[in-house]
């Protein structure tokens, strides 16, 4: 059963800059598509027109049972820039990891990392490599790495960053509603303006950080421009848990129960 965005979330929908739903790629609940079909366009449901596209047939992911599956080799989708990386960002993603890798990024491949580049990946717990540890790098090659892995089966991954300063209390990783521990951040933070380069989902083909494309499935992506309150986060967690059958897995309000 499809569950629409809850009426209780209407107050924060105006801050939603990207909404991707693998059960509704085409605005008509995938009635124009078939399982096993390659995906050239993933339509943005936020109303902002930030559609993810891939014109190269060899780099198009596959639709498989309401999941977009990226092969970890050459699959990725792109969208024109839709949020400044020096703004506050809140991101929810329902995914099913196989071997991790770079699942979302904005980068121009500049090795100086002085241009607002940002990469989110599932790594090996260090600054390079694929795995199940949620990891972020950006703003002068500063890292924020979780020291706990997320499940290999379908789960909800949450990320939030406050760009007023690069300090641990301003960054959050959470898995299935539970905050994750993290290692110390690396120095070198800057908050330089965004270069306006495109975002990529499922891989970062031009990143200096390593051409590690994501291997696994993605069910839903919600990105907000700004911080959500704990109550708002709990509401989004609850919406996603009901929609994807994760009620027994996701701790919607983060209270440990």
mmCIF file of N, CA and C in Angstrom, residues 14-115:
data_model
loop_
_atom_site.group_PDB
_atom_site.id
_atom_site.type_symbol
_atom_site.label_atom_id
_atom_site.label_comp_id
_atom_site.label_asym_id
_atom_site.label_seq_id
_atom_site.Cartn_x
_atom_site.Cartn_y
_atom_site.Cartn_z
ATOM 1 N N UNK A 14 7.666 22.766 2.639
ATOM 2 C CA UNK A 14 8.220 23.913 1.915
ATOM 3 C C UNK A 14 9.747 23.919 1.950
ATOM 4 N N UNK A 15 10.333 23.224 2.928
ATOM 5 C CA UNK A 15 11.789 23.133 3.016
ATOM 6 C C UNK A 15 12.345 21.923 2.269
ATOM 7 N N UNK A 16 11.470 21.124 1.685
ATOM 8 C CA UNK A 16 11.894 19.924 0.972
ATOM 9 C C UNK A 16 12.408 20.314 -0.409
ATOM 10 N N UNK A 17 13.676 20.021 -0.690
ATOM 11 C CA UNK A 17 14.269 20.402 -1.976
ATOM 12 C C UNK A 17 14.412 19.212 -2.924
ATOM 13 N N UNK A 18 14.368 17.994 -2.379
ATOM 14 C CA UNK A 18 14.434 16.800 -3.221
ATOM 15 C C UNK A 18 13.649 15.684 -2.564
ATOM 16 N N UNK A 19 12.766 15.053 -3.354
ATOM 17 C CA UNK A 19 11.992 13.909 -2.878
ATOM 18 C C UNK A 19 11.977 12.863 -3.995
ATOM 19 N N UNK A 20 12.704 11.795 -3.777
ATOM 20 C CA UNK A 20 12.758 10.698 -4.736
ATOM 21 C C UNK A 20 12.132 9.468 -4.094
ATOM 22 N N UNK A 21 11.214 8.837 -4.817
ATOM 23 C CA UNK A 21 10.481 7.679 -4.312
ATOM 24 C C UNK A 21 10.534 6.597 -5.382
ATOM 25 N N UNK A 22 11.205 5.497 -5.087
ATOM 26 C CA UNK A 22 11.374 4.440 -6.086
ATOM 27 C C UNK A 22 10.075 3.730 -6.424
ATOM 28 N N UNK A 23 9.026 3.924 -5.622
ATOM 29 C CA UNK A 23 7.726 3.342 -5.962
ATOM 30 C C UNK A 23 6.909 4.271 -6.853
ATOM 31 N N UNK A 24 7.474 5.447 -7.151
ATOM 32 C CA UNK A 24 6.772 6.424 -7.991
ATOM 33 C C UNK A 24 7.782 7.254 -8.780
ATOM 34 N N UNK A 25 8.546 6.593 -9.617
ATOM 35 C CA UNK A 25 9.573 7.254 -10.423
ATOM 36 C C UNK A 25 8.994 8.216 -11.448
ATOM 37 N N UNK A 26 7.777 7.914 -11.914
ATOM 38 C CA UNK A 26 7.223 8.546 -13.114
ATOM 39 C C UNK A 26 5.977 9.376 -12.862
ATOM 40 N N UNK A 27 5.634 9.658 -11.614
ATOM 41 C CA UNK A 27 4.422 10.379 -11.210
ATOM 42 C C UNK A 27 3.163 9.538 -11.327
ATOM 43 N N UNK A 28 3.246 8.322 -11.854
ATOM 44 C CA UNK A 28 2.059 7.461 -12.006
ATOM 45 C C UNK A 28 2.343 6.092 -11.397
ATOM 46 N N UNK A 29 3.089 6.084 -10.305
ATOM 47 C CA UNK A 29 3.359 4.892 -9.509
ATOM 48 C C UNK A 29 3.927 3.737 -10.338
ATOM 49 N N UNK A 30 4.849 4.111 -11.217
ATOM 50 C CA UNK A 30 5.631 3.166 -12.026
ATOM 51 C C UNK A 30 4.792 2.355 -13.014
ATOM 52 N N UNK A 31 3.614 2.860 -13.347
ATOM 53 C CA UNK A 31 2.780 2.139 -14.321
ATOM 54 C C UNK A 31 3.369 2.218 -15.726
ATOM 55 N N UNK A 32 4.296 3.159 -15.953
ATOM 56 C CA UNK A 32 4.932 3.264 -17.271
ATOM 57 C C UNK A 32 6.220 2.460 -17.346
ATOM 58 N N UNK A 33 6.554 1.746 -16.256
ATOM 59 C CA UNK A 33 7.822 1.021 -16.178
ATOM 60 C C UNK A 33 7.587 -0.439 -15.829
ATOM 61 N N UNK A 34 8.599 -1.251 -16.059
ATOM 62 C CA UNK A 34 8.547 -2.671 -15.717
ATOM 63 C C UNK A 34 9.750 -3.028 -14.857
ATOM 64 N N UNK A 35 9.581 -4.010 -13.992
ATOM 65 C CA UNK A 35 10.694 -4.487 -13.177
ATOM 66 C C UNK A 35 11.839 -4.956 -14.078
ATOM 67 N N UNK A 36 13.057 -4.598 -13.712
ATOM 68 C CA UNK A 36 14.214 -4.971 -14.509
ATOM 69 C C UNK A 36 14.565 -3.954 -15.574
ATOM 70 N N UNK A 37 13.757 -2.922 -15.698
ATOM 71 C CA UNK A 37 13.999 -1.892 -16.704
ATOM 72 C C UNK A 37 15.052 -0.905 -16.212
ATOM 73 N N UNK A 38 15.877 -0.405 -17.156
ATOM 74 C CA UNK A 38 16.858 0.606 -16.778
ATOM 75 C C UNK A 38 16.150 1.936 -16.539
ATOM 76 N N UNK A 39 16.741 2.763 -15.673
ATOM 77 C CA UNK A 39 16.134 4.034 -15.285
ATOM 78 C C UNK A 39 16.977 5.180 -15.837
ATOM 79 N N UNK A 40 16.382 5.970 -16.707
ATOM 80 C CA UNK A 40 17.073 7.134 -17.260
ATOM 81 C C UNK A 40 16.679 8.418 -16.537
ATOM 82 N N UNK A 41 15.473 8.414 -15.896
ATOM 83 C CA UNK A 41 14.985 9.595 -15.187
ATOM 84 C C UNK A 41 14.250 9.181 -13.927
ATOM 85 N N UNK A 42 14.629 9.823 -12.821
ATOM 86 C CA UNK A 42 13.926 9.628 -11.548
ATOM 87 C C UNK A 42 13.335 10.983 -11.194
ATOM 88 N N UNK A 43 12.002 11.102 -11.321
ATOM 89 C CA UNK A 43 11.343 12.381 -11.155
ATOM 90 C C UNK A 43 11.296 12.812 -9.691
ATOM 91 N N UNK A 44 11.524 14.098 -9.491
ATOM 92 C CA UNK A 44 11.502 14.705 -8.158
ATOM 93 C C UNK A 44 10.062 15.024 -7.776
ATOM 94 N N UNK A 45 9.590 14.477 -6.657
ATOM 95 C CA UNK A 45 8.221 14.684 -6.202
ATOM 96 C C UNK A 45 8.056 15.924 -5.330
ATOM 97 N N UNK A 46 9.140 16.660 -5.077
ATOM 98 C CA UNK A 46 9.055 17.823 -4.196
ATOM 99 C C UNK A 46 8.381 19.010 -4.851
ATOM 100 N N UNK A 47 8.232 18.963 -6.184
ATOM 101 C CA UNK A 47 7.669 20.085 -6.915
ATOM 102 C C UNK A 47 8.708 21.080 -7.382
ATOM 103 N N UNK A 48 9.995 20.780 -7.110
ATOM 104 C CA UNK A 48 11.070 21.708 -7.472
ATOM 105 C C UNK A 48 11.736 21.378 -8.803
ATOM 106 N N UNK A 49 11.340 20.259 -9.406
ATOM 107 C CA UNK A 49 11.886 19.903 -10.711
ATOM 108 C C UNK A 49 13.329 19.436 -10.688
ATOM 109 N N UNK A 50 13.790 18.946 -9.535
ATOM 110 C CA UNK A 50 15.183 18.490 -9.427
ATOM 111 C C UNK A 50 15.298 17.016 -9.816
ATOM 112 N N UNK A 51 14.905 16.716 -11.033
ATOM 113 C CA UNK A 51 14.891 15.336 -11.512
ATOM 114 C C UNK A 51 16.306 14.795 -11.671
ATOM 115 N N UNK A 52 16.484 13.536 -11.292
ATOM 116 C CA UNK A 52 17.757 12.855 -11.465
ATOM 117 C C UNK A 52 17.747 12.134 -12.815
ATOM 118 N N UNK A 53 18.767 12.351 -13.632
ATOM 119 C CA UNK A 53 18.767 11.801 -14.986
ATOM 120 C C UNK A 53 20.111 11.163 -15.316
ATOM 121 N N UNK A 54 20.086 10.274 -16.294
ATOM 122 C CA UNK A 54 21.290 9.656 -16.836
ATOM 123 C C UNK A 54 21.016 9.324 -18.302
ATOM 124 N N UNK A 55 21.727 10.014 -19.202
ATOM 125 C CA UNK A 55 21.507 9.814 -20.634
ATOM 126 C C UNK A 55 22.326 8.669 -21.201
ATOM 127 N N UNK A 56 23.399 8.283 -20.509
ATOM 128 C CA UNK A 56 24.254 7.200 -20.990
ATOM 129 C C UNK A 56 23.667 5.849 -20.583
ATOM 130 N N UNK A 57 23.314 5.026 -21.553
ATOM 131 C CA UNK A 57 22.646 3.751 -21.271
ATOM 132 C C UNK A 57 23.481 2.854 -20.372
ATOM 133 N N UNK A 58 24.784 2.883 -20.518
ATOM 134 C CA UNK A 58 25.647 2.015 -19.737
ATOM 135 C C UNK A 58 25.765 2.404 -18.279
ATOM 136 N N UNK A 59 25.303 3.595 -17.934
ATOM 137 C CA UNK A 59 25.405 4.074 -16.554
ATOM 138 C C UNK A 59 24.043 4.225 -15.873
ATOM 139 N N UNK A 60 23.021 3.650 -16.474
ATOM 140 C CA UNK A 60 21.676 3.750 -15.898
ATOM 141 C C UNK A 60 21.422 2.610 -14.919
ATOM 142 N N UNK A 61 20.938 2.921 -13.713
ATOM 143 C CA UNK A 61 20.601 1.872 -12.749
ATOM 144 C C UNK A 61 19.337 1.130 -13.176
ATOM 145 N N UNK A 62 18.939 0.150 -12.381
ATOM 146 C CA UNK A 62 17.815 -0.726 -12.737
ATOM 147 C C UNK A 62 16.719 -0.629 -11.676
ATOM 148 N N UNK A 63 15.475 -0.649 -12.125
ATOM 149 C CA UNK A 63 14.332 -0.719 -11.218
ATOM 150 C C UNK A 63 14.093 -2.175 -10.841
ATOM 151 N N UNK A 64 14.082 -2.436 -9.539
ATOM 152 C CA UNK A 64 13.853 -3.797 -9.062
ATOM 153 C C UNK A 64 12.979 -3.757 -7.815
ATOM 154 N N UNK A 65 11.677 -4.049 -7.979
ATOM 155 C CA UNK A 65 10.756 -4.172 -6.855
ATOM 156 C C UNK A 65 10.779 -2.932 -5.968
ATOM 157 N N UNK A 66 10.467 -1.770 -6.539
ATOM 158 C CA UNK A 66 10.410 -0.496 -5.823
ATOM 159 C C UNK A 66 11.748 -0.108 -5.207
ATOM 160 N N UNK A 67 12.819 -0.514 -5.845
ATOM 161 C CA UNK A 67 14.159 -0.107 -5.447
ATOM 162 C C UNK A 67 14.953 0.223 -6.704
ATOM 163 N N UNK A 68 15.750 1.273 -6.639
ATOM 164 C CA UNK A 68 16.656 1.596 -7.741
ATOM 165 C C UNK A 68 18.014 1.009 -7.388
ATOM 166 N N UNK A 69 18.479 0.088 -8.198
ATOM 167 C CA UNK A 69 19.678 -0.685 -7.885
ATOM 168 C C UNK A 69 20.857 -0.162 -8.706
ATOM 169 N N UNK A 70 21.921 0.241 -8.006
ATOM 170 C CA UNK A 70 23.152 0.724 -8.615
ATOM 171 C C UNK A 70 24.206 -0.377 -8.529
ATOM 172 N N UNK A 71 24.957 -0.571 -9.619
ATOM 173 C CA UNK A 71 25.814 -1.756 -9.716
ATOM 174 C C UNK A 71 27.205 -1.598 -9.119
ATOM 175 N N UNK A 72 27.550 -0.405 -8.633
ATOM 176 C CA UNK A 72 28.869 -0.203 -8.044
ATOM 177 C C UNK A 72 29.984 -0.109 -9.059
ATOM 178 N N UNK A 73 29.635 -0.129 -10.326
ATOM 179 C CA UNK A 73 30.637 -0.091 -11.389
ATOM 180 C C UNK A 73 30.592 1.225 -12.161
ATOM 181 N N UNK A 74 29.435 1.530 -12.765
ATOM 182 C CA UNK A 74 29.346 2.750 -13.556
ATOM 183 C C UNK A 74 27.975 3.410 -13.504
ATOM 184 N N UNK A 75 27.095 2.970 -12.609
ATOM 185 C CA UNK A 75 25.746 3.530 -12.526
ATOM 186 C C UNK A 75 25.716 4.780 -11.652
ATOM 187 N N UNK A 76 25.054 5.822 -12.118
ATOM 188 C CA UNK A 76 24.757 6.992 -11.293
ATOM 189 C C UNK A 76 23.744 7.871 -12.027
ATOM 190 N N UNK A 77 23.068 8.728 -11.277
ATOM 191 C CA UNK A 77 22.131 9.702 -11.818
ATOM 192 C C UNK A 77 22.581 11.089 -11.394
ATOM 193 N N UNK A 78 22.237 12.110 -12.187
ATOM 194 C CA UNK A 78 22.661 13.471 -11.873
ATOM 195 C C UNK A 78 21.492 14.440 -11.906
ATOM 196 N N UNK A 79 21.602 15.519 -11.125
ATOM 197 C CA UNK A 79 20.643 16.622 -11.149
ATOM 198 C C UNK A 79 21.405 17.926 -11.026
ATOM 199 N N UNK A 80 20.877 18.965 -11.675
ATOM 200 C CA UNK A 80 21.479 20.281 -11.531
ATOM 201 C C UNK A 80 21.449 20.694 -10.064
ATOM 202 N N UNK A 81 22.373 21.557 -9.673
ATOM 203 C CA UNK A 81 22.486 21.970 -8.272
ATOM 204 C C UNK A 81 21.154 22.486 -7.741
ATOM 205 N N UNK A 82 20.740 21.993 -6.557
ATOM 206 C CA UNK A 82 19.452 22.402 -5.994
ATOM 207 C C UNK A 82 19.548 22.855 -4.544
ATOM 208 N N UNK A 83 20.742 22.825 -3.951
ATOM 209 C CA UNK A 83 20.928 23.332 -2.600
ATOM 210 C C UNK A 83 22.380 23.746 -2.446
ATOM 211 N N UNK A 84 22.602 24.848 -1.752
ATOM 212 C CA UNK A 84 23.957 25.309 -1.509
ATOM 213 C C UNK A 84 24.612 24.419 -0.446
ATOM 214 N N UNK A 85 25.800 23.933 -0.708
ATOM 215 C CA UNK A 85 26.457 23.051 0.256
ATOM 216 C C UNK A 85 26.914 23.800 1.498
ATOM 217 N N UNK A 86 26.923 25.123 1.463
ATOM 218 C CA UNK A 86 27.246 25.867 2.678
ATOM 219 C C UNK A 86 25.993 26.254 3.444
ATOM 220 N N UNK A 87 24.834 25.670 3.074
ATOM 221 C CA UNK A 87 23.604 25.792 3.853
ATOM 222 C C UNK A 87 23.484 24.607 4.811
ATOM 223 N N UNK A 88 22.561 24.718 5.756
ATOM 224 C CA UNK A 88 22.239 23.578 6.610
ATOM 225 C C UNK A 88 21.443 22.558 5.803
ATOM 226 N N UNK A 89 21.711 21.276 6.036
ATOM 227 C CA UNK A 89 21.092 20.213 5.249
ATOM 228 C C UNK A 89 20.622 19.097 6.175
ATOM 229 N N UNK A 90 19.414 18.593 5.935
ATOM 230 C CA UNK A 90 18.891 17.412 6.611
ATOM 231 C C UNK A 90 18.505 16.404 5.545
ATOM 232 N N UNK A 91 18.984 15.162 5.692
ATOM 233 C CA UNK A 91 18.807 14.169 4.628
ATOM 234 C C UNK A 91 18.377 12.826 5.213
ATOM 235 N N UNK A 92 17.332 12.240 4.633
ATOM 236 C CA UNK A 92 16.870 10.894 4.961
ATOM 237 C C UNK A 92 16.993 10.039 3.698
ATOM 238 N N UNK A 93 17.467 8.808 3.850
ATOM 239 C CA UNK A 93 17.539 7.901 2.709
ATOM 240 C C UNK A 93 17.255 6.472 3.177
ATOM 241 N N UNK A 94 16.305 5.836 2.511
ATOM 242 C CA UNK A 94 16.029 4.420 2.753
ATOM 243 C C UNK A 94 16.800 3.634 1.706
ATOM 244 N N UNK A 95 17.655 2.722 2.158
ATOM 245 C CA UNK A 95 18.566 2.042 1.238
ATOM 246 C C UNK A 95 18.846 0.618 1.692
ATOM 247 N N UNK A 96 19.403 -0.135 0.770
ATOM 248 C CA UNK A 96 19.746 -1.541 1.010
ATOM 249 C C UNK A 96 21.166 -1.738 0.497
ATOM 250 N N UNK A 97 22.130 -1.739 1.408
ATOM 251 C CA UNK A 97 23.544 -1.709 1.038
ATOM 252 C C UNK A 97 24.047 -3.092 0.648
ATOM 253 N N UNK A 98 24.821 -3.142 -0.420
ATOM 254 C CA UNK A 98 25.530 -4.369 -0.770
ATOM 255 C C UNK A 98 27.011 -4.228 -0.410
ATOM 256 N N UNK A 99 27.689 -3.258 -1.041
ATOM 257 C CA UNK A 99 29.100 -3.061 -0.688
ATOM 258 C C UNK A 99 29.447 -1.595 -0.483
ATOM 259 N N UNK A 100 28.430 -0.737 -0.365
ATOM 260 C CA UNK A 100 28.674 0.661 -0.039
ATOM 261 C C UNK A 100 29.244 1.460 -1.182
ATOM 262 N N UNK A 101 29.998 2.510 -0.841
ATOM 263 C CA UNK A 101 30.558 3.407 -1.837
ATOM 264 C C UNK A 101 29.909 4.781 -1.773
ATOM 265 N N UNK A 102 30.297 5.669 -2.683
ATOM 266 C CA UNK A 102 29.793 7.037 -2.728
ATOM 267 C C UNK A 102 28.352 7.047 -3.227
ATOM 268 N N UNK A 103 27.402 7.381 -2.359
ATOM 269 C CA UNK A 103 26.003 7.326 -2.790
ATOM 270 C C UNK A 103 25.417 8.694 -3.102
ATOM 271 N N UNK A 104 26.096 9.786 -2.713
ATOM 272 C CA UNK A 104 25.569 11.111 -3.015
ATOM 273 C C UNK A 104 26.718 12.102 -2.936
ATOM 274 N N UNK A 105 26.780 13.036 -3.881
ATOM 275 C CA UNK A 105 27.899 13.985 -3.846
ATOM 276 C C UNK A 105 27.640 15.205 -4.696
ATOM 277 N N UNK A 106 28.437 16.218 -4.438
ATOM 278 C CA UNK A 106 28.599 17.389 -5.310
ATOM 279 C C UNK A 106 30.098 17.646 -5.355
ATOM 280 N N UNK A 107 30.691 17.541 -6.522
ATOM 281 C CA UNK A 107 32.140 17.690 -6.624
ATOM 282 C C UNK A 107 32.541 18.004 -8.054
ATOM 283 N N UNK A 108 33.663 18.734 -8.176
ATOM 284 C CA UNK A 108 34.199 19.004 -9.510
ATOM 285 C C UNK A 108 35.555 18.345 -9.715
ATOM 286 N N UNK A 109 35.949 17.476 -8.764
ATOM 287 C CA UNK A 109 37.204 16.767 -8.921
ATOM 288 C C UNK A 109 38.433 17.579 -8.590
ATOM 289 N N UNK A 110 38.241 18.742 -7.973
ATOM 290 C CA UNK A 110 39.362 19.613 -7.628
ATOM 291 C C UNK A 110 40.061 19.068 -6.381
ATOM 292 N N UNK A 111 41.329 18.734 -6.491
ATOM 293 C CA UNK A 111 42.041 18.101 -5.389
ATOM 294 C C UNK A 111 42.250 19.026 -4.194
ATOM 295 N N UNK A 112 42.024 20.342 -4.357
ATOM 296 C CA UNK A 112 42.212 21.261 -3.232
ATOM 297 C C UNK A 112 41.022 21.231 -2.277
ATOM 298 N N UNK A 113 39.883 20.754 -2.717
ATOM 299 C CA UNK A 113 38.665 20.703 -1.894
ATOM 300 C C UNK A 113 38.307 22.078 -1.333
ATOM 301 N N UNK A 114 38.571 23.121 -2.066
ATOM 302 C CA UNK A 114 38.288 24.464 -1.581
ATOM 303 C C UNK A 114 37.026 25.048 -2.214
ATOM 304 N N UNK A 115 36.219 24.252 -2.855
ATOM 305 C CA UNK A 115 35.103 24.785 -3.631
ATOM 306 C C UNK A 115 33.751 24.249 -3.193
#
